[in-house]
XYZ file of C-alpha atoms in Angstrom:
600
model
C 10.689 -21.252 3.110
C 10.889 -20.788 -0.686
C 14.409 -20.235 -1.960
C 14.650 -16.934 -3.812
C 16.800 -17.652 -6.842
C 15.032 -15.073 -9.002
C 11.950 -15.419 -11.177
C 12.220 -16.390 -14.820
C 10.760 -14.109 -17.470
C 7.845 -15.255 -19.647
C 8.868 -17.172 -22.744
C 7.684 -14.356 -25.010
C 10.015 -11.874 -23.300
C 7.034 -9.727 -22.303
C 8.507 -8.609 -19.004
C 11.737 -7.444 -20.584
C 9.856 -5.482 -23.246
C 7.564 -3.839 -20.695
C 10.491 -2.999 -18.434
C 12.459 -1.391 -21.265
C 9.467 0.649 -22.347
C 8.844 1.897 -18.818
C 12.507 2.774 -18.285
C 12.582 4.738 -21.521
C 9.657 6.853 -20.285
C 11.403 8.009 -17.101
C 13.504 11.175 -17.036
C 17.228 10.536 -16.757
C 17.558 13.129 -14.020
C 15.157 14.381 -11.344
C 15.481 17.579 -9.344
C 14.447 16.981 -5.736
C 13.047 20.042 -3.982
C 13.515 19.621 -0.229
C 10.596 21.234 1.630
C 11.223 19.862 5.128
C 12.501 23.054 6.793
C 9.375 24.945 5.724
C 6.482 22.654 4.848
C 7.816 19.964 7.143
C 8.186 22.101 10.266
C 5.368 24.613 9.874
C 2.830 22.263 11.459
C 5.207 20.632 13.961
C 3.669 20.329 17.412
C 7.036 20.475 19.133
C 7.494 17.100 20.789
C 10.977 17.984 21.900
C 13.862 16.361 23.698
C 14.113 17.685 27.259
C 17.865 17.673 27.810
C 18.615 20.979 29.493
C 22.186 20.827 28.229
C 21.044 20.428 24.621
C 20.215 23.582 22.590
C 17.484 21.590 20.886
C 15.456 21.647 24.113
C 14.604 25.343 23.984
C 10.933 24.848 23.126
C 8.660 27.106 25.125
C 5.801 25.319 26.778
C 3.373 27.910 25.470
C 4.133 27.791 21.767
C 6.310 24.685 21.290
C 8.340 26.464 18.646
C 11.223 24.581 17.053
C 14.435 26.413 18.044
C 16.070 28.500 15.349
C 19.374 26.686 15.940
C 17.710 23.364 15.074
C 16.295 24.796 11.844
C 19.650 26.273 10.865
C 21.468 23.018 11.599
C 18.844 21.085 9.627
C 19.279 23.277 6.542
C 23.073 23.194 6.824
C 23.036 19.390 6.998
C 20.696 19.221 4.006
C 23.122 21.461 2.116
C 25.747 18.714 2.451
C 23.578 16.023 0.853
C 23.755 17.149 -2.769
C 20.248 18.629 -2.895
C 19.929 21.521 -5.329
C 16.889 23.199 -3.773
C 16.079 23.544 -0.058
C 12.977 25.529 0.860
C 14.204 27.353 3.947
C 11.283 29.086 5.633
C 8.081 31.063 5.169
C 7.573 34.812 5.529
C 4.043 34.588 6.830
C 2.357 36.144 9.830
C 3.470 34.510 13.110
C -0.155 34.749 14.172
C -1.105 32.109 11.596
C 2.044 29.979 11.483
C 4.026 30.427 14.736
C 6.725 27.942 13.699
C 7.889 30.321 10.954
C 8.161 33.431 13.167
C 11.976 33.282 13.086
C 12.181 33.411 9.285
C 14.670 36.291 9.202
C 16.963 34.670 11.774
C 16.904 31.403 9.818
C 17.734 33.054 6.502
C 20.584 35.009 8.028
C 21.856 32.062 10.068
C 22.173 29.353 7.425
C 25.340 28.643 5.456
C 24.422 29.329 1.833
C 26.301 26.901 -0.397
C 27.017 28.011 -3.981
C 24.846 26.167 -6.482
C 22.005 25.554 -4.011
C 18.767 27.571 -4.037
C 17.088 28.460 -0.738
C 13.602 29.652 -1.734
C 11.113 30.963 0.818
C 7.339 31.205 0.838
C 5.877 34.716 0.451
C 2.062 34.849 0.337
C 1.853 38.637 -0.194
C 3.861 41.759 -0.978
C 4.695 42.411 2.678
C 6.128 38.932 3.011
C 8.074 39.333 -0.220
C 9.664 42.564 0.933
C 10.670 41.027 4.274
C 12.135 38.003 2.495
C 14.248 40.117 0.150
C 15.461 42.188 3.091
C 16.540 38.955 4.815
C 18.569 37.909 1.770
C 16.171 35.632 -0.138
C 17.127 35.078 -3.778
C 14.052 33.052 -4.760
C 10.474 33.004 -3.507
C 7.310 30.957 -3.839
C 3.649 31.901 -3.909
C 0.924 29.608 -2.685
C -2.427 29.184 -4.443
C -5.029 26.432 -4.425
C -7.541 24.785 -6.731
C -10.202 24.813 -3.975
C -12.249 27.903 -3.129
C -12.974 26.818 0.421
C -9.384 25.849 1.111
C -8.173 29.215 -0.216
C -10.552 31.067 2.086
C -9.476 28.986 5.084
C -5.799 29.296 4.184
C -5.366 32.956 3.164
C -8.860 34.392 3.800
C -9.783 35.241 0.234
C -11.129 33.688 -2.973
C -8.975 32.079 -5.642
C -9.317 35.102 -7.905
C -8.467 37.476 -5.074
C -5.406 35.392 -4.215
C -4.210 35.581 -7.805
C -4.675 39.359 -7.783
C -2.527 39.597 -4.636
C 0.133 37.497 -6.303
C 0.336 40.006 -9.159
C 1.901 42.478 -6.727
C 4.491 39.929 -5.700
C 5.208 39.017 -9.319
C 5.713 42.636 -10.297
C 8.089 43.248 -7.397
C 9.965 40.037 -8.183
C 10.445 41.041 -11.821
C 11.856 44.373 -10.715
C 14.262 42.652 -8.308
C 15.096 39.908 -10.841
C 13.988 37.222 -8.380
C 12.505 33.943 -9.729
C 9.102 32.897 -8.433
C 7.816 29.366 -8.027
C 4.082 28.729 -7.761
C 2.302 26.162 -5.616
C -1.194 24.900 -6.346
C -2.679 23.078 -3.364
C -5.476 20.519 -3.202
C -4.985 19.313 -6.751
C -6.328 15.814 -5.985
C -8.715 16.550 -3.144
C -9.739 19.124 -0.549
C -10.594 18.663 3.144
C -13.590 20.948 2.678
C -14.787 20.379 -0.895
C -13.760 16.769 -1.464
C -12.809 15.890 -5.026
C -11.378 18.719 -7.146
C -11.914 18.765 -10.876
C -8.827 18.414 -13.033
C -10.106 21.291 -15.165
C -10.029 23.635 -12.151
C -6.455 22.599 -11.355
C -5.474 23.256 -14.972
C -7.150 26.666 -14.905
C -5.359 27.864 -11.753
C -2.026 26.398 -12.907
C -2.315 28.154 -16.252
C -2.994 31.519 -14.607
C -0.028 31.199 -12.234
C 2.267 30.120 -15.054
C 1.030 32.936 -17.286
C 1.731 35.566 -14.626
C 5.396 34.519 -14.589
C 5.954 31.567 -12.241
C 8.837 29.588 -13.719
C 7.565 26.347 -12.172
C 4.213 25.105 -10.864
C 4.256 22.574 -8.010
C 1.053 20.545 -7.925
C 0.269 19.551 -4.357
C -1.779 16.618 -3.131
C -2.144 18.501 0.134
C -4.145 15.892 2.047
C -2.669 12.812 0.396
C -5.877 11.371 -1.041
C -4.673 10.963 -4.603
C -4.194 7.698 -6.439
C -2.210 6.787 -9.522
C -5.343 7.132 -11.614
C -6.366 10.558 -10.310
C -2.767 11.780 -10.619
C -2.694 10.692 -14.257
C -6.001 12.396 -15.048
C -5.027 15.629 -13.281
C -1.632 15.833 -14.971
C -3.169 15.129 -18.363
C -5.429 18.159 -17.934
C -2.717 20.471 -16.581
C -0.252 19.512 -19.315
C -2.703 20.863 -21.866
C -2.127 24.321 -20.361
C 1.380 24.256 -18.849
C 4.520 22.670 -20.380
C 5.544 19.519 -18.554
C 9.033 20.970 -18.104
C 7.505 23.637 -15.861
C 5.662 21.187 -13.596
C 6.547 19.574 -10.278
C 4.568 17.290 -7.971
C 4.220 17.595 -4.209
C 2.700 14.475 -2.650
C 1.631 13.818 0.915
C 1.491 10.217 2.061
C -1.720 9.988 4.102
C -2.839 6.756 2.435
C 0.597 5.478 1.442
C 0.122 6.441 -2.206
C 2.782 9.127 -2.562
C 5.492 7.063 -4.283
C 2.970 5.451 -6.627
C 1.632 8.868 -7.574
C 5.151 10.203 -8.130
C 5.957 7.218 -10.328
C 2.999 8.082 -12.563
C 4.194 11.694 -12.765
C 7.673 10.543 -13.774
C 6.236 8.317 -16.488
C 4.335 11.338 -17.806
C 7.520 13.388 -18.061
C 7.605 15.344 -14.793
C 11.193 15.665 -13.586
C 10.835 17.823 -10.441
C 9.562 16.317 -7.189
C 9.047 17.924 -3.776
C 9.819 15.866 -0.668
C 10.476 16.331 3.032
C 13.324 14.758 4.996
C 12.063 12.032 7.372
C 8.554 12.591 6.007
C 8.045 15.713 8.125
C 4.981 17.763 7.443
C 1.261 18.123 7.340
C -0.900 21.114 6.684
C -2.124 23.542 9.361
C -5.318 24.058 7.373
C -5.959 20.420 6.425
C -6.789 18.393 9.516
C -5.539 14.816 9.341
C -3.097 15.405 6.486
C 0.040 13.370 7.015
C 3.565 14.364 6.156
C 5.108 14.764 2.754
C 6.706 11.798 1.065
C 10.039 11.190 2.807
C 12.974 12.445 0.778
C 14.902 9.314 1.760
C 12.195 7.078 0.283
C 11.983 9.154 -2.871
C 15.753 9.068 -3.463
C 15.825 5.332 -2.718
C 13.141 4.732 -5.368
C 14.850 6.973 -7.918
C 18.179 5.227 -7.320
C 16.487 1.920 -7.977
C 15.147 3.229 -11.273
C 18.582 4.422 -12.313
C 17.443 8.059 -12.241
C 20.158 10.529 -11.239
C 19.488 12.956 -8.362
C 22.979 13.805 -7.124
C 21.758 13.203 -3.556
C 23.787 11.209 -1.021
C 21.237 8.871 0.571
C 23.307 8.136 3.679
C 23.839 11.829 4.460
C 20.132 12.363 3.909
C 19.300 9.578 6.361
C 21.713 11.056 8.903
C 19.918 14.386 8.552
C 16.588 12.661 9.122
C 17.989 11.077 12.274
C 19.112 14.502 13.515
C 15.790 16.265 13.057
C 13.763 13.370 14.449
C 16.020 13.263 17.500
C 15.604 17.002 17.963
C 11.814 16.714 17.731
C 11.653 13.501 19.780
C 9.741 11.699 17.062
C 10.187 8.780 14.724
C 11.029 9.184 11.068
C 8.272 8.516 8.537
C 10.866 7.215 6.107
C 10.671 3.510 5.349
C 14.437 3.330 4.932
C 15.872 3.749 8.379
C 17.386 0.502 9.620
C 18.423 -0.376 13.161
C 19.310 -4.061 12.813
C 19.877 -6.803 10.259
C 18.585 -10.383 10.290
C 21.187 -12.349 8.337
C 19.585 -15.567 7.066
C 21.075 -15.724 3.578
C 23.461 -18.481 2.515
C 23.876 -21.979 1.143
C 22.770 -24.578 3.680
C 22.975 -28.265 2.713
C 25.437 -30.528 4.511
C 25.879 -33.071 1.706
C 26.117 -30.484 -1.042
C 28.746 -28.559 0.898
C 30.998 -31.633 0.918
C 30.717 -31.792 -2.879
C 31.030 -28.023 -3.469
C 33.176 -26.606 -0.638
C 34.515 -23.581 -2.526
C 31.013 -22.475 -3.504
C 29.917 -22.646 0.139
C 32.908 -20.655 1.348
C 32.539 -18.085 -1.431
C 28.824 -17.465 -0.899
C 28.614 -17.751 2.871
C 31.878 -16.123 3.915
C 32.286 -13.475 1.220
C 28.604 -12.589 1.351
C 28.776 -12.020 5.102
C 31.912 -9.886 4.845
C 30.204 -7.678 2.270
C 27.114 -7.436 4.473
C 29.105 -6.404 7.557
C 31.027 -3.821 5.522
C 27.775 -2.374 4.186
C 26.234 -2.278 7.664
C 29.284 -0.470 8.992
C 29.215 2.057 6.155
C 25.584 2.874 6.952
C 25.926 3.022 10.721
C 23.935 -0.155 11.428
C 25.717 -2.143 14.117
C 23.155 -4.680 15.292
C 22.887 -8.120 13.729
C 21.087 -11.403 14.318
C 22.968 -14.190 12.539
C 21.427 -17.468 11.401
C 24.042 -19.946 12.542
C 23.733 -23.698 12.951
C 24.185 -26.570 15.389
C 26.684 -27.965 12.885
C 29.320 -25.705 14.461
C 29.472 -28.203 17.350
C 30.755 -30.967 15.058
C 30.499 -34.529 16.368
C 29.060 -34.003 19.877
C 31.279 -34.818 22.838
C 28.188 -34.844 25.065
C 24.430 -34.427 24.755
C 22.323 -32.401 24.982
C 24.428 -29.663 23.416
C 24.673 -26.433 25.382
C 26.396 -23.239 24.313
C 29.539 -24.143 26.296
C 30.186 -27.203 24.131
C 33.420 -26.851 22.087
C 32.956 -25.618 18.525
C 35.056 -25.696 15.383
C 35.563 -29.420 14.859
C 32.984 -29.304 12.105
C 32.405 -32.364 9.928
C 31.454 -30.516 6.710
C 32.179 -27.227 4.877
C 28.669 -25.920 5.586
C 29.264 -26.137 9.333
C 32.756 -24.695 8.956
C 31.390 -21.690 7.050
C 28.950 -21.011 9.910
C 31.746 -21.370 12.464
C 34.023 -18.972 10.541
C 31.219 -16.406 10.303
C 30.572 -16.656 14.032
C 34.264 -15.997 14.635
C 34.224 -12.982 12.286
C 31.281 -11.444 14.112
C 32.779 -12.148 17.532
C 36.062 -10.535 16.478
C 34.177 -7.504 15.155
C 32.262 -7.078 18.418
C 35.527 -7.303 20.375
C 37.261 -4.745 18.159
C 34.324 -2.321 18.015
C 32.268 -2.420 21.232
C 29.354 -0.466 19.726
C 28.425 -3.609 17.741
C 25.815 -6.009 19.122
C 25.195 -9.488 17.766
C 23.026 -12.472 18.601
C 24.218 -15.706 17.017
C 21.371 -18.201 16.818
C 22.469 -21.813 16.472
C 19.510 -23.463 14.748
C 18.829 -27.107 15.096
C 16.517 -28.465 12.347
C 13.668 -26.136 11.289
C 10.656 -27.883 9.755
C 6.926 -27.288 9.358
C 5.016 -24.450 7.745
C 2.594 -21.704 8.650
C -0.632 -23.225 9.899
C -2.612 -21.443 7.155
C -0.943 -23.669 4.558
C -0.061 -20.564 2.534
C 3.613 -20.295 3.507
C 5.975 -23.255 3.433
C 9.296 -24.624 2.244
C 9.573 -25.138 -1.514
C 13.100 -26.374 -2.305
C 14.103 -26.161 -5.938
C 15.195 -29.466 -7.462
C 15.881 -32.439 -5.209
C 15.436 -31.467 -1.536
C 18.620 -31.551 0.524
C 16.774 -31.746 3.840
C 14.855 -34.659 5.297
C 11.322 -33.402 5.885
C 10.696 -31.624 2.552
C 11.761 -34.881 0.880
C 9.484 -36.950 3.160
C 6.567 -34.635 2.371
C 7.165 -34.982 -1.372
C 7.140 -38.768 -1.044
C 3.861 -38.549 0.888
C 2.243 -36.340 -1.756
C 3.429 -38.601 -4.598
C 6.094 -36.406 -6.176
C 8.866 -38.858 -5.282
C 8.809 -42.650 -5.176
C 10.730 -43.290 -1.969
C 13.028 -41.783 0.646
C 16.703 -42.716 0.879
C 17.712 -43.111 4.530
C 21.446 -42.463 4.872
C 22.663 -45.182 7.199
C 21.021 -47.423 9.795
C 24.165 -48.384 11.684
C 24.597 -45.352 13.943
C 24.683 -45.837 17.712
C 21.059 -44.794 18.152
C 17.931 -46.706 19.162
C 16.987 -47.657 15.591
C 20.348 -47.040 13.919
C 19.289 -43.911 12.039
C 20.483 -40.380 12.713
C 18.861 -38.409 15.514
C 18.181 -34.679 15.267
C 16.386 -31.913 17.167
C 13.528 -30.591 15.000
C 11.986 -27.172 15.644
C 8.821 -25.647 14.174
C 9.667 -22.802 11.808
C 7.183 -20.508 13.581
C 8.988 -21.098 16.877
C 12.198 -20.272 15.058
C 10.732 -16.996 13.782
C 9.686 -16.069 17.316
C 13.233 -16.766 18.418
C 14.428 -14.077 16.015
C 11.989 -11.563 17.460
C 13.329 -12.348 20.924
C 16.872 -11.881 19.607
C 16.026 -8.464 18.147
C 14.706 -7.397 21.538
C 17.931 -8.589 23.120
C 19.942 -6.314 20.821
C 18.177 -3.310 22.341
C 19.974 -4.077 25.605
C 23.340 -3.357 23.937
C 24.141 -6.955 24.711
C 27.492 -7.301 22.958
C 27.875 -10.718 21.311
C 25.533 -13.443 22.592
C 25.030 -17.039 21.443
C 21.894 -19.154 21.873
C 20.668 -22.586 20.793
C 17.221 -22.681 19.210
C 15.803 -26.181 19.530
C 13.252 -28.195 21.486
C 15.718 -30.268 23.499
C 14.312 -33.547 22.129
C 15.932 -35.723 19.477
C 14.039 -37.824 16.915
C 15.476 -40.409 14.546
C 14.901 -40.463 10.810
C 12.500 -43.379 11.114
C 10.581 -41.634 13.897
C 10.175 -38.639 11.595
C 8.885 -40.922 8.822
C 6.348 -42.409 11.214
C 5.254 -38.957 12.400
C 4.627 -37.832 8.815
C 2.721 -41.036 8.063
C 0.494 -40.206 11.023
C -0.061 -36.595 9.882
C -0.711 -37.480 6.236
C -2.465 -40.828 6.611
C -0.213 -42.170 3.850
C 2.537 -44.732 3.689
C 6.010 -43.310 3.129
C 8.285 -45.777 1.384
C 11.984 -45.675 2.160
C 15.211 -47.522 1.426
C 18.331 -47.769 3.552
C 21.477 -46.543 1.799
C 25.052 -45.775 2.829
C 25.845 -43.077 5.332
C 26.107 -39.541 3.950
C 29.521 -37.942 4.316
C 29.587 -35.166 6.913
C 26.711 -36.490 9.053
C 26.874 -37.252 12.784
C 24.871 -39.821 14.736
C 22.967 -37.595 17.166
C 22.553 -33.873 17.673
C 20.011 -32.224 19.934
C 19.940 -29.072 22.032
C 19.899 -27.858 25.550
C 17.829 -24.682 24.929
C 17.778 -23.533 28.567
C 19.910 -20.427 28.006
C 17.513 -19.045 25.377
C 14.628 -19.479 27.796
C 16.579 -17.873 30.617
C 17.969 -14.830 28.743
C 15.620 -14.365 25.773
C 12.394 -15.505 27.398
C 11.985 -17.901 24.451
C 10.907 -21.530 24.465
C 9.669 -23.752 21.639
C 5.898 -24.089 21.867
C 5.131 -26.688 19.181
C 5.784 -30.410 19.262
C 6.480 -32.955 16.535
C 2.826 -33.653 15.689
C 2.161 -29.942 15.061
C 5.298 -29.633 12.928
C 4.221 -32.528 10.693
C 0.565 -31.483 10.504
C 1.455 -27.966 9.339
C 4.035 -29.256 6.864
C 1.529 -31.705 5.418
C -1.190 -29.054 5.161
C 1.130 -26.849 3.091
C 2.328 -29.749 0.915
C -1.237 -30.916 0.271
C -2.318 -27.411 -0.770
C 0.829 -27.002 -2.888
C 1.525 -30.504 -4.255
C 3.950 -29.245 -6.886
C 5.253 -26.268 -4.906
C 4.599 -22.564 -5.434
C 5.939 -22.157 -8.954
C 3.735 -24.729 -10.680
C 0.354 -24.165 -8.975
């Protein structure tokens, strides 16, 4: 497959200029408002773990209410992540939102950390008074830019809802309690469809004017796009200072991060999110969860924007709440295993540059394993090589064949990495690893759209043969014709790259068995000489492939082919494609990409 050495910028430096301009537009710091304990759980259906010895399993079959202890633990864990604002609960009628019936118990049960705000939702004066009595120091009110949604949500018109909020605002001023305002359905409504930006601006202005210190603009059903977000914000910013705005994006159509990015570019520096992507809306059927806080923080980290949030602790919190609810996280950044395919991989080059091979392959793997350990990921599939067997003592090669007598630094680096992983699995039994000893992957995807595009002179046989066939190179150099093989040229086991990919899927499934450290050959079990491979490509391409015999290449062995029986027995994997298919698919890709990907 194409080697990813990084793309070069245009000669005019356009990318660098655009990147600098975009970076300058982003805020240096973003306040993340965590809404999972309230907005995330209020619509939870209660798919709970049924361990009778676990306090998380106290859901009643009638109401499926999330246990108070789970909510308290969730908020306490979030308080350890570095978040500044955690919306704790909602003081609404249990008749309408049963999940929030324990609001007082939650507020009195959580550990309030200095410097963190724990606002609560209060839709009316009665709710406000109950919240203050429970110890709330900040509240939120909840309006909408849609008339129909407002009637469905709080059984009144927009104007009537604003009048009710005046009572809350007056009481809050008296108690010196800050009030945040939500405006729902700013980019679409489940009942009215598209909402005009002017209406959003009007409602936002009224809520800001009555004293809300911040207005959170909610894409309640997740139908917004970057364009509609830009247009809506442009209208609202005419009426409300950008410093008093936040965005609250649901991810129904996978647009939440894109919409947030637009908001950041327009100067918004407060973003609502929900751990593990929990959420929905009890009055908006089909609305998916909020953008996952983990995904938001990951994106902001990548932009160099400070949040003060510890991503690993956040991910651990997401794991906790999803385990308690017996559901999967909606975050895109929860990893269970690593496929390690990165490294330098040419036999001849490794003989010429041994230190580079050891530095990249060994040091890179150590850093990877350390990072996995730090993040609690202890499952790995490693791309090893048949070169660890060295000069074969018998053929075909099975996994019991001695290893370590490698004939080149590339093979030695693979052997050393295997030993590192095996030692790690012995020392820490919660690690699982599958070491896949590749034979010689060739071919391409049958579509012709994905194939191997080596940069510079190919180090492997078949990419070079294909380039000779397509006319990019004049002839092939065959390294030696005096080996003890049928035609004197080296014999190897070639495997279709798609079969190889399927082998990795089988290996990932094996990890789920807590298999410890396992080793498997991935090959066809058949060896072909260099000249047989030339003939096979001539057949597939219909073209003559010129070659010249040269001296043996240092580090090569005469023959090397697999006994893949163990992979079939334990992984349920067996190579499906033969040599003709390998060459046909390789030629199809080369013909469609005669000069490779970068120059098409």
